[in-house]
Short mmCIF file of C-alpha atoms in Angstrom, two decimals:
data_model
loop_
_atom_site.label_atom_id
_atom_site.label_comp_id
_atom_site.label_asym_id
_atom_site.label_seq_id
_atom_site.Cartn_x
_atom_site.Cartn_y
_atom_site.Cartn_z
CA MET A 6 -17.99 34.05 -6.52
CA LEU A 7 -18.72 30.34 -6.98
CA ARG A 8 -15.20 29.71 -8.24
CA ALA A 9 -13.66 31.36 -5.17
CA ALA A 10 -15.95 29.45 -2.81
CA THR A 11 -15.21 26.17 -4.58
CA TYR A 12 -11.44 26.54 -4.43
CA GLU A 13 -11.46 27.80 -0.85
CA SER A 14 -13.50 24.78 0.22
CA LEU A 15 -11.65 22.20 -1.87
CA ILE A 16 -8.19 23.37 -0.79
CA GLY A 17 -9.35 23.60 2.82
CA LEU A 18 -10.75 20.07 2.70
CA LEU A 19 -7.56 18.65 1.19
CA SER A 20 -5.45 20.36 3.84
CA VAL A 21 -7.43 19.10 6.84
CA THR A 22 -8.08 15.55 5.64
CA GLY A 23 -4.99 14.61 3.64
CA MET A 24 -7.22 13.39 0.82
CA ARG A 25 -5.73 12.98 -2.63
CA VAL A 26 -6.62 15.75 -5.12
CA GLY A 27 -8.50 13.31 -7.33
CA GLU A 28 -10.53 12.10 -4.36
CA GLY A 29 -11.70 15.63 -3.66
CA ILE A 30 -12.54 16.27 -7.29
CA ARG A 31 -14.47 12.98 -7.58
CA LEU A 32 -16.45 13.57 -4.39
CA ASN A 33 -20.18 13.58 -5.12
CA ARG A 34 -22.93 15.22 -3.09
CA ASP A 35 -24.16 11.84 -1.83
CA ASP A 36 -20.63 11.04 -0.62
CA VAL A 37 -20.83 13.72 2.08
CA ASP A 38 -22.79 12.44 5.08
CA PHE A 39 -23.44 15.50 7.22
CA ASP A 40 -25.32 13.45 9.84
CA GLU A 41 -22.55 10.92 10.43
CA GLY A 42 -19.63 13.28 9.73
CA VAL A 43 -18.12 11.00 7.13
CA LEU A 44 -16.96 11.35 3.53
CA THR A 45 -17.10 8.24 1.36
CA ILE A 46 -14.24 7.90 -1.09
CA TRP A 47 -15.08 5.49 -3.90
CA ASP A 48 -12.65 3.56 -6.09
CA SER A 49 -9.57 5.57 -5.29
CA LYS A 50 -5.97 4.49 -5.84
CA PHE A 51 -5.67 0.71 -6.21
CA ALA A 52 -9.50 0.62 -6.61
CA LYS A 53 -9.92 1.02 -2.84
CA SER A 54 -12.87 2.72 -1.20
CA ARG A 55 -12.96 4.07 2.34
CA GLU A 56 -14.81 6.30 4.75
CA VAL A 57 -13.06 9.41 6.02
CA PRO A 58 -14.38 10.85 9.29
CA VAL A 59 -14.11 14.64 9.45
CA HIS A 60 -14.09 17.21 12.22
CA PRO A 61 -17.37 19.03 12.96
CA GLY A 62 -15.73 22.32 11.93
CA THR A 63 -14.89 20.79 8.56
CA LEU A 64 -18.49 19.65 8.19
CA ASP A 65 -19.67 23.19 8.95
CA ALA A 66 -17.36 24.57 6.25
CA LEU A 67 -18.62 21.97 3.75
CA ARG A 68 -22.22 22.72 4.66
CA THR A 69 -21.62 26.45 4.17
CA TYR A 70 -20.03 25.77 0.79
CA ALA A 71 -22.91 23.49 -0.27
CA GLN A 72 -25.45 26.19 0.59
CA ARG A 73 -23.47 28.82 -1.31
CA ARG A 74 -22.94 26.46 -4.26
CA ASP A 75 -26.67 25.74 -4.45
CA GLU A 76 -27.50 29.46 -4.36
CA LEU A 77 -25.02 30.32 -7.11
CA CYS A 78 -25.57 27.20 -9.21
CA PRO A 79 -29.07 25.88 -8.52
CA GLN A 80 -29.06 23.50 -11.51
CA PRO A 81 -25.57 22.00 -11.85
CA ARG A 82 -24.81 19.60 -14.69
CA THR A 83 -23.11 17.12 -12.37
CA ALA A 84 -23.58 15.24 -9.09
CA SER A 85 -20.15 16.52 -8.04
CA PHE A 86 -19.87 18.12 -4.61
CA PHE A 87 -17.38 20.70 -5.89
CA VAL A 88 -18.48 22.40 -9.10
CA SER A 89 -16.99 24.81 -11.58
CA ALA A 90 -18.58 28.16 -12.43
CA ALA A 91 -20.21 26.35 -15.38
CA GLY A 92 -21.82 23.83 -13.03
CA THR A 93 -19.58 20.95 -14.12
CA ARG A 94 -17.19 18.68 -12.25
CA LEU A 95 -13.74 20.12 -11.67
CA VAL A 96 -10.87 18.57 -13.62
CA TYR A 97 -7.29 18.21 -12.43
CA ASN A 98 -5.89 20.03 -15.47
CA THR A 99 -7.75 23.14 -14.31
CA VAL A 100 -7.45 22.66 -10.55
CA GLN A 101 -3.64 22.35 -10.36
CA PRO A 102 -2.89 25.47 -12.46
CA THR A 103 -5.45 27.41 -10.42
CA PHE A 104 -3.76 26.27 -7.21
CA SER A 105 -0.37 27.24 -8.65
CA ARG A 106 -1.66 30.73 -9.43
CA LEU A 107 -3.19 31.07 -5.97
CA ALA A 108 0.05 29.91 -4.36
CA ARG A 109 2.06 32.40 -6.43
CA ASP A 110 -0.38 35.20 -5.58
CA ALA A 111 -0.01 34.29 -1.89
CA GLY A 112 3.77 34.74 -2.19
CA LEU A 113 4.81 31.08 -2.26
CA VAL A 114 7.75 30.68 -4.58
CA PRO A 115 9.22 27.52 -6.09
CA ARG A 116 12.57 26.43 -4.67
CA SER A 117 13.42 25.20 -8.15
CA GLU A 118 11.71 24.33 -11.44
CA ARG A 119 11.05 20.81 -10.13
CA CYS A 120 10.22 21.82 -6.55
CA ARG A 121 7.17 24.05 -6.59
CA PRO A 122 4.01 24.18 -4.46
CA ARG A 123 1.56 21.44 -5.49
CA LEU A 124 -1.85 20.42 -4.21
CA HIS A 125 -0.44 17.00 -3.30
CA ASP A 126 1.87 18.76 -0.83
CA LEU A 127 -1.21 19.35 1.34
CA ARG A 128 -1.49 15.56 1.77
CA HIS A 129 2.16 15.40 2.73
CA SER A 130 1.77 18.28 5.21
CA PHE A 131 -1.32 16.68 6.77
CA THR A 132 0.45 13.36 7.28
CA CYS A 133 3.59 14.97 8.69
CA THR A 134 1.53 17.11 11.07
CA VAL A 135 -0.28 14.03 12.41
CA LEU A 136 2.96 12.09 12.83
CA LEU A 137 4.78 15.01 14.48
CA GLY A 138 1.88 15.45 16.88
CA TRP A 139 1.95 11.78 17.80
CA TYR A 140 5.70 11.80 18.43
CA ARG A 141 5.49 14.96 20.52
CA GLU A 142 2.58 13.56 22.55
CA GLY A 143 4.37 10.26 23.18
CA VAL A 144 1.81 8.23 21.21
CA ASP A 145 2.84 4.73 20.15
CA VAL A 146 3.31 5.67 16.50
CA GLU A 147 3.99 2.13 15.38
CA ALA A 148 0.67 0.95 16.85
CA HIS A 149 -1.27 3.88 15.36
CA LEU A 150 0.34 3.95 11.93
CA PRO A 151 -2.00 1.32 10.43
CA LEU A 152 -4.93 3.57 11.38
CA LEU A 153 -3.37 6.56 9.64
CA SER A 154 -2.50 4.39 6.62
CA THR A 155 -6.12 3.26 6.35
CA TYR A 156 -7.38 6.82 6.77
CA LEU A 157 -5.09 7.98 3.95
CA GLY A 158 -6.00 5.05 1.72
CA HIS A 159 -2.47 3.66 1.63
CA GLY A 160 -2.04 0.03 0.62
CA ASN A 161 0.09 -0.68 3.70
CA PRO A 162 1.84 1.21 6.53
CA SER A 163 5.19 1.15 4.73
CA SER A 164 3.72 3.72 2.32
CA THR A 165 3.06 5.97 5.30
CA TYR A 166 6.48 5.36 6.87
CA TRP A 167 7.98 7.11 3.85
CA TYR A 168 6.88 10.42 5.38
CA VAL A 169 9.09 9.78 8.43
CA GLU A 170 12.13 9.41 6.18
CA ALA A 171 11.24 12.46 4.08
CA VAL A 172 11.07 14.99 6.93
CA PRO A 173 14.21 15.62 9.01
CA GLU A 174 12.27 16.56 12.16
CA LEU A 175 10.21 13.37 11.99
CA LEU A 176 13.30 11.28 11.39
CA ALA A 177 15.04 12.93 14.35
CA LEU A 178 12.06 12.29 16.66
CA ALA A 179 11.83 8.67 15.54
CA ALA A 180 15.57 8.17 16.08
CA GLU A 181 15.38 9.84 19.50
CA ARG A 182 12.53 7.53 20.52
CA ARG A 183 14.44 4.49 19.26
CA ASP A 184 17.56 5.55 21.16
CA ARG A 185 15.58 6.04 24.38
CA ALA A 186 13.99 2.62 23.98
CA GLN A 187 17.37 0.98 23.37
CA GLY A 188 18.88 2.81 26.36
CA ALA A 189 16.10 1.46 28.57
CA ARG A 190 16.94 -2.15 27.72
CA PRO A 191 19.08 -4.13 30.21
#
């Protein structure tokens, strides 16, 4: 029961925040500020730390998980927010194969040996969803991209622009916006 609750909550958190897998695994109890609605990510990629604001619904889900975790594992052997059935911190070498099995059981199939569902794809999906929403809403993506880059923990916005090139619909929307802007010029 704890294992199911842990993976449901971890995968849910990764999908709605775009956090890196390692950031979720390294999240400690003290890193979740339920009062402020912020997760603190310490020493992530490039030794950067950041605060990640989360939606109230996400906080409710994390709070529910924490209560369930504490009922099922009242004396964990770690300060980790997400714990294994043994009360220890999760490790990537267990998390990714578990996700792969869950994805397979859900009917997701690899397109090829090299192209299979991965936890990191949730980060990609999150970023693309945000960017698509901004383009569809007419948001000034170029002005907002540094905010998204900071939220994701990217070193610079060019790392985030990669997502535009990687998704045909995003590339088409960006090109359409560029063409409209060029057509408006005298």
